[in-house]
Amino acid sequence: DAGITQSPRHKVTETGTPVTLRCHQTENHRYMYWYRQDPGHGLRLIHYSYGVKDTDKGEVSDGYSVSRSKTEDFLLTLESATSSQTSVYFCAISGWGPNTEAFFGQGTRLTVV
Amino acid sequence: AQSVTQLGSHVSVSEGALVLLRCNYSSSVPPYLFWYVQYPNQGLQLLLKYTTGATLVKGINGFEAEFKKSETSFHLTKPSAHMSDAAEYFCAVSEASGTYKYIFGTGTRLKVLA
């Protein structure tokens, strides 16, 4: 299995609080991604990174920010959590080239109450 | 922009029957296509991928998919379903640009009946 670790695996937080999810890889892959998975929507891209300090928005980036200060770590922050951000969050990594597959972490189940 | 459409959010088959999960893509350039499987409470695992070359792609667990450019399709099949195949399946396309984003379909949940 690709070396991807997401933390925490489960979190319950209150509306309006900041939350940070961490993705750590040991594969030295250039590309890292954050997706959210919701019933009926599949996986939707939140933000992605194509190198240290190089990030860009995905299709559902509102309310989220990311940072990547090291190759191995990609952080996703919810500045002020809302109930609509209750979801399962997946981190993925990939090497260079569109024909390479993405490898996924085990996911973080976030509940905003 | 590239996209994928998976027809049927839920599919039920009997054990031993043919599995057919449908995926159509939209792309202005030759696509790179993937099928992933997700078992309950787990991450996504690659089943197979199409890049270039042979249009019939074989994957793990007896699954295969055929790339049909004329139909813009990449359907997933397995000749004989097993109970262990019950899972959610996702089709994805990779953007052939510098960022190599993966665009996923909405998924198909496969149920295998005894």
Tab-separated table of C-alpha atoms in Angstrom:
chain	number	residue	atom	x	y	z
A	1	ASP	CA	0.000	0.000	0.000
A	2	ALA	CA	1.084	3.509	-0.774
A	3	GLY	CA	2.319	5.305	2.319
A	4	ILE	CA	-0.466	7.779	2.992
A	5	THR	CA	-1.675	8.590	6.474
A	6	GLN	CA	-4.620	10.812	7.255
A	7	SER	CA	-5.223	12.234	10.700
A	8	PRO	CA	-7.471	12.298	12.517
A	9	ARG	CA	-9.597	9.428	11.218
A	10	HIS	CA	-12.712	10.677	12.950
A	11	LYS	CA	-13.611	14.079	14.299
A	12	VAL	CA	-16.694	15.755	15.695
A	13	THR	CA	-16.572	19.515	15.920
A	14	GLU	CA	-18.930	22.378	16.572
A	15	THR	CA	-20.176	24.851	14.028
A	16	GLY	CA	-17.908	27.873	13.750
A	17	THR	CA	-14.734	26.213	15.007
A	18	PRO	CA	-11.594	25.837	12.885
A	19	VAL	CA	-10.555	22.335	11.898
A	20	THR	CA	-7.341	21.082	10.297
A	21	LEU	CA	-6.967	17.711	8.628
A	22	ARG	CA	-3.538	16.334	7.879
A	23	CYS	CA	-2.291	14.154	5.070
A	24	HIS	CA	1.185	12.687	5.299
A	25	GLN	CA	2.917	10.696	2.553
A	26	THR	CA	6.124	8.732	2.482
A	27	GLU	CA	6.219	8.220	-1.309
A	28	ASN	CA	7.814	11.551	-2.259
A	29	HIS	CA	5.047	12.106	-4.835
A	30	ARG	CA	4.722	15.551	-6.309
A	31	TYR	CA	0.940	15.764	-6.514
A	32	MET	CA	-1.438	15.729	-3.564
A	33	TYR	CA	-5.189	16.157	-3.516
A	34	TRP	CA	-8.036	16.657	-1.086
A	35	TYR	CA	-11.439	15.274	-2.026
A	36	ARG	CA	-14.714	15.102	-0.184
A	37	GLN	CA	-17.134	12.223	-0.620
A	38	ASP	CA	-20.858	12.695	-0.227
A	39	PRO	CA	-23.727	10.376	-1.189
A	40	GLY	CA	-24.885	11.048	-4.715
A	41	HIS	CA	-21.927	13.254	-5.510
A	42	GLY	CA	-19.042	10.812	-5.666
A	43	LEU	CA	-15.691	12.408	-4.970
A	44	ARG	CA	-15.300	16.109	-5.527
A	45	LEU	CA	-11.979	17.877	-5.614
A	46	ILE	CA	-11.478	20.555	-2.956
A	47	HIS	CA	-7.858	21.637	-3.481
A	48	TYR	CA	-4.743	20.121	-4.933
A	49	SER	CA	-1.022	20.702	-4.838
A	50	TYR	CA	1.543	20.251	-7.588
A	51	GLY	CA	4.570	21.010	-5.460
A	52	VAL	CA	5.728	22.589	-2.221
A	53	LYS	CA	3.843	25.860	-1.761
A	54	ASP	CA	2.089	25.313	-5.112
A	55	THR	CA	-1.630	24.797	-4.652
A	56	ASP	CA	-4.807	25.489	-6.559
A	57	LYS	CA	-8.549	25.302	-6.112
A	58	GLY	CA	-10.786	22.437	-7.114
A	59	GLU	CA	-14.500	22.493	-7.825
A	60	VAL	CA	-15.690	22.821	-4.194
A	61	SER	CA	-13.057	25.015	-2.561
A	62	ASP	CA	-15.277	27.581	-0.814
A	63	GLY	CA	-14.752	27.478	2.951
A	64	TYR	CA	-11.503	25.516	2.686
A	65	SER	CA	-7.845	26.435	2.574
A	66	VAL	CA	-4.732	24.307	2.198
A	67	SER	CA	-1.041	24.509	2.827
A	68	ARG	CA	1.946	22.479	1.753
A	69	SER	CA	5.225	23.518	3.321
A	70	LYS	CA	6.904	20.140	2.852
A	71	THR	CA	6.638	17.511	0.133
A	72	GLU	CA	5.225	14.978	2.545
A	73	ASP	CA	2.492	17.030	4.234
A	74	PHE	CA	-0.698	18.549	2.847
A	75	LEU	CA	-3.028	20.256	5.312
A	76	LEU	CA	-6.696	21.032	4.767
A	77	THR	CA	-8.236	23.715	6.984
A	78	LEU	CA	-11.860	24.555	7.501
A	79	GLU	CA	-11.617	28.102	8.805
A	80	SER	CA	-15.082	28.084	10.362
A	81	ALA	CA	-16.790	24.726	10.100
A	82	THR	CA	-20.393	24.517	8.928
A	83	SER	CA	-22.834	21.611	8.923
A	84	SER	CA	-22.575	21.424	5.125
A	85	GLN	CA	-18.951	20.419	5.566
A	86	THR	CA	-19.937	17.217	7.326
A	87	SER	CA	-18.418	14.644	5.001
A	88	VAL	CA	-15.739	12.041	4.500
A	89	TYR	CA	-12.486	13.601	3.367
A	90	PHE	CA	-9.910	11.724	1.329
A	91	CYS	CA	-6.349	12.630	0.596
A	92	ALA	CA	-4.734	11.261	-2.555
A	93	ILE	CA	-1.257	11.367	-4.044
A	94	SER	CA	0.121	10.725	-7.502
A	95	GLY	CA	3.358	10.824	-9.379
A	96	TRP	CA	4.095	12.796	-12.527
A	97	GLY	CA	2.026	12.192	-15.638
A	98	PRO	CA	-1.697	11.828	-16.356
A	99	ASN	CA	-1.374	8.099	-16.915
A	100	THR	CA	-0.293	7.463	-13.338
A	101	GLU	CA	-2.971	6.485	-10.894
A	102	ALA	CA	-3.844	8.260	-7.682
A	103	PHE	CA	-3.376	6.490	-4.364
A	104	PHE	CA	-5.826	7.212	-1.592
A	105	GLY	CA	-5.671	7.457	2.161
A	106	GLN	CA	-8.195	5.790	4.444
A	107	GLY	CA	-10.293	8.913	4.860
A	108	THR	CA	-11.344	11.226	7.680
A	109	ARG	CA	-14.960	11.249	8.773
A	110	LEU	CA	-15.808	14.779	9.912
A	111	THR	CA	-19.062	15.636	11.627
A	112	VAL	CA	-19.964	19.270	12.265
A	113	VAL	CA	-22.697	19.679	14.881
B	1	ALA	CA	-13.550	20.323	-19.292
B	2	GLN	CA	-13.356	16.594	-18.865
B	3	SER	CA	-16.087	14.669	-17.098
B	4	VAL	CA	-17.383	11.155	-16.499
B	5	THR	CA	-20.920	9.875	-16.176
B	6	GLN	CA	-21.779	6.640	-14.447
B	7	LEU	CA	-25.172	5.246	-15.390
B	8	GLY	CA	-26.970	3.630	-12.471
B	9	SER	CA	-26.188	4.587	-8.897
B	10	HIS	CA	-27.190	1.095	-7.727
B	11	VAL	CA	-26.796	-2.202	-9.567
B	12	SER	CA	-27.869	-5.615	-8.275
B	13	VAL	CA	-26.739	-8.919	-9.743
B	14	SER	CA	-27.027	-12.515	-8.659
B	15	GLU	CA	-23.931	-14.378	-7.576
B	16	GLY	CA	-22.370	-15.917	-10.673
B	17	ALA	CA	-24.017	-13.470	-13.070
B	18	LEU	CA	-22.305	-10.985	-15.348
B	19	VAL	CA	-21.353	-7.647	-13.820
B	20	LEU	CA	-21.628	-4.595	-16.084
B	21	LEU	CA	-20.999	-1.116	-14.722
B	22	ARG	CA	-21.269	1.730	-17.189
B	23	CYS	CA	-19.038	4.744	-17.578
B	24	ASN	CA	-19.059	7.390	-20.314
B	25	TYR	CA	-16.515	10.143	-20.528
B	26	SER	CA	-16.243	13.538	-22.114
B	27	SER	CA	-12.849	14.675	-23.264
B	28	SER	CA	-11.453	16.770	-26.068
B	29	VAL	CA	-8.142	14.955	-25.960
B	30	PRO	CA	-7.227	11.269	-25.614
B	31	PRO	CA	-8.308	10.421	-22.094
B	32	TYR	CA	-6.653	8.493	-19.348
B	33	LEU	CA	-9.351	6.451	-17.619
B	34	PHE	CA	-9.479	4.597	-14.340
B	35	TRP	CA	-11.784	2.365	-12.349
B	36	TYR	CA	-11.564	2.338	-8.574
B	37	VAL	CA	-13.323	0.199	-5.972
B	38	GLN	CA	-14.248	1.254	-2.460
B	39	TYR	CA	-15.135	-1.263	0.216
B	40	PRO	CA	-17.049	-0.065	3.288
B	41	ASN	CA	-15.119	2.333	5.495
B	42	GLN	CA	-12.046	2.159	3.308
B	43	GLY	CA	-10.246	4.331	0.816
B	44	LEU	CA	-10.311	3.828	-2.938
B	45	GLN	CA	-8.278	1.072	-4.555
B	46	LEU	CA	-7.305	0.982	-8.213
B	47	LEU	CA	-8.958	-1.791	-10.237
B	48	LEU	CA	-7.526	-0.947	-13.643
B	49	LYS	CA	-6.513	1.898	-15.896
B	50	TYR	CA	-6.430	2.748	-19.576
B	51	THR	CA	-3.628	4.903	-20.865
B	52	THR	CA	-2.683	4.024	-24.436
B	53	GLY	CA	-2.378	0.840	-26.446
B	54	ALA	CA	-4.688	-2.131	-25.992
B	55	THR	CA	-8.301	-1.098	-25.620
B	56	LEU	CA	-9.236	-4.101	-23.486
B	57	VAL	CA	-7.723	-3.617	-20.067
B	58	LYS	CA	-7.527	-6.325	-17.455
B	59	GLY	CA	-7.491	-5.494	-13.793
B	60	ILE	CA	-7.482	-7.123	-10.417
B	61	ASN	CA	-10.092	-9.546	-9.064
B	62	GLY	CA	-11.163	-10.659	-12.561
B	63	PHE	CA	-12.433	-7.274	-13.712
B	64	GLU	CA	-11.799	-5.825	-17.143
B	65	ALA	CA	-12.862	-2.767	-19.096
B	66	GLU	CA	-12.943	-1.882	-22.758
B	67	PHE	CA	-12.115	1.570	-24.073
B	68	LYS	CA	-14.415	2.461	-26.980
B	69	LYS	CA	-13.509	5.811	-28.464
B	70	SER	CA	-16.453	5.847	-30.883
B	71	GLU	CA	-18.875	5.441	-27.978
B	72	THR	CA	-16.823	7.475	-25.457
B	73	SER	CA	-17.281	4.614	-23.055
B	74	PHE	CA	-15.178	2.653	-20.598
B	75	HIS	CA	-17.533	0.061	-19.134
B	76	LEU	CA	-16.395	-2.301	-16.386
B	77	THR	CA	-17.260	-6.002	-16.591
B	78	LYS	CA	-16.716	-9.226	-14.728
B	79	PRO	CA	-17.997	-12.546	-16.086
B	80	SER	CA	-19.128	-14.002	-12.776
B	81	ALA	CA	-19.983	-11.979	-9.690
B	82	HIS	CA	-18.822	-13.023	-6.238
B	83	MET	CA	-20.277	-11.920	-2.944
B	84	SER	CA	-16.976	-10.227	-2.199
B	85	ASP	CA	-17.493	-7.879	-5.185
B	86	ALA	CA	-20.151	-5.947	-3.281
B	87	ALA	CA	-18.716	-2.449	-3.052
B	88	GLU	CA	-18.920	0.986	-4.620
B	89	TYR	CA	-17.184	1.512	-7.942
B	90	PHE	CA	-15.925	4.792	-9.336
B	91	CYS	CA	-14.899	5.708	-12.844
B	92	ALA	CA	-12.389	8.538	-13.194
B	93	VAL	CA	-10.643	10.505	-15.921
B	94	SER	CA	-7.318	12.224	-15.629
B	95	GLU	CA	-6.868	15.663	-17.075
B	96	ALA	CA	-4.058	15.598	-19.574
B	97	SER	CA	-2.670	18.932	-18.437
B	98	GLY	CA	0.055	20.072	-16.102
B	99	THR	CA	-1.942	19.561	-12.959
B	100	TYR	CA	-3.208	16.051	-13.714
B	101	LYS	CA	-6.415	16.356	-11.738
B	102	TYR	CA	-8.607	13.292	-11.415
B	103	ILE	CA	-12.302	13.788	-12.117
B	104	PHE	CA	-14.595	11.159	-10.636
B	105	GLY	CA	-18.046	9.935	-11.482
B	106	THR	CA	-20.762	9.749	-8.858
B	107	GLY	CA	-20.210	6.049	-8.243
B	108	THR	CA	-22.182	2.825	-8.643
B	109	ARG	CA	-22.961	0.657	-5.645
B	110	LEU	CA	-22.901	-3.000	-6.583
B	111	LYS	CA	-25.018	-5.444	-4.618
B	112	VAL	CA	-24.508	-9.178	-5.120
B	113	LEU	CA	-27.474	-11.398	-4.311
B	114	ALA	CA	-27.029	-14.943	-3.048
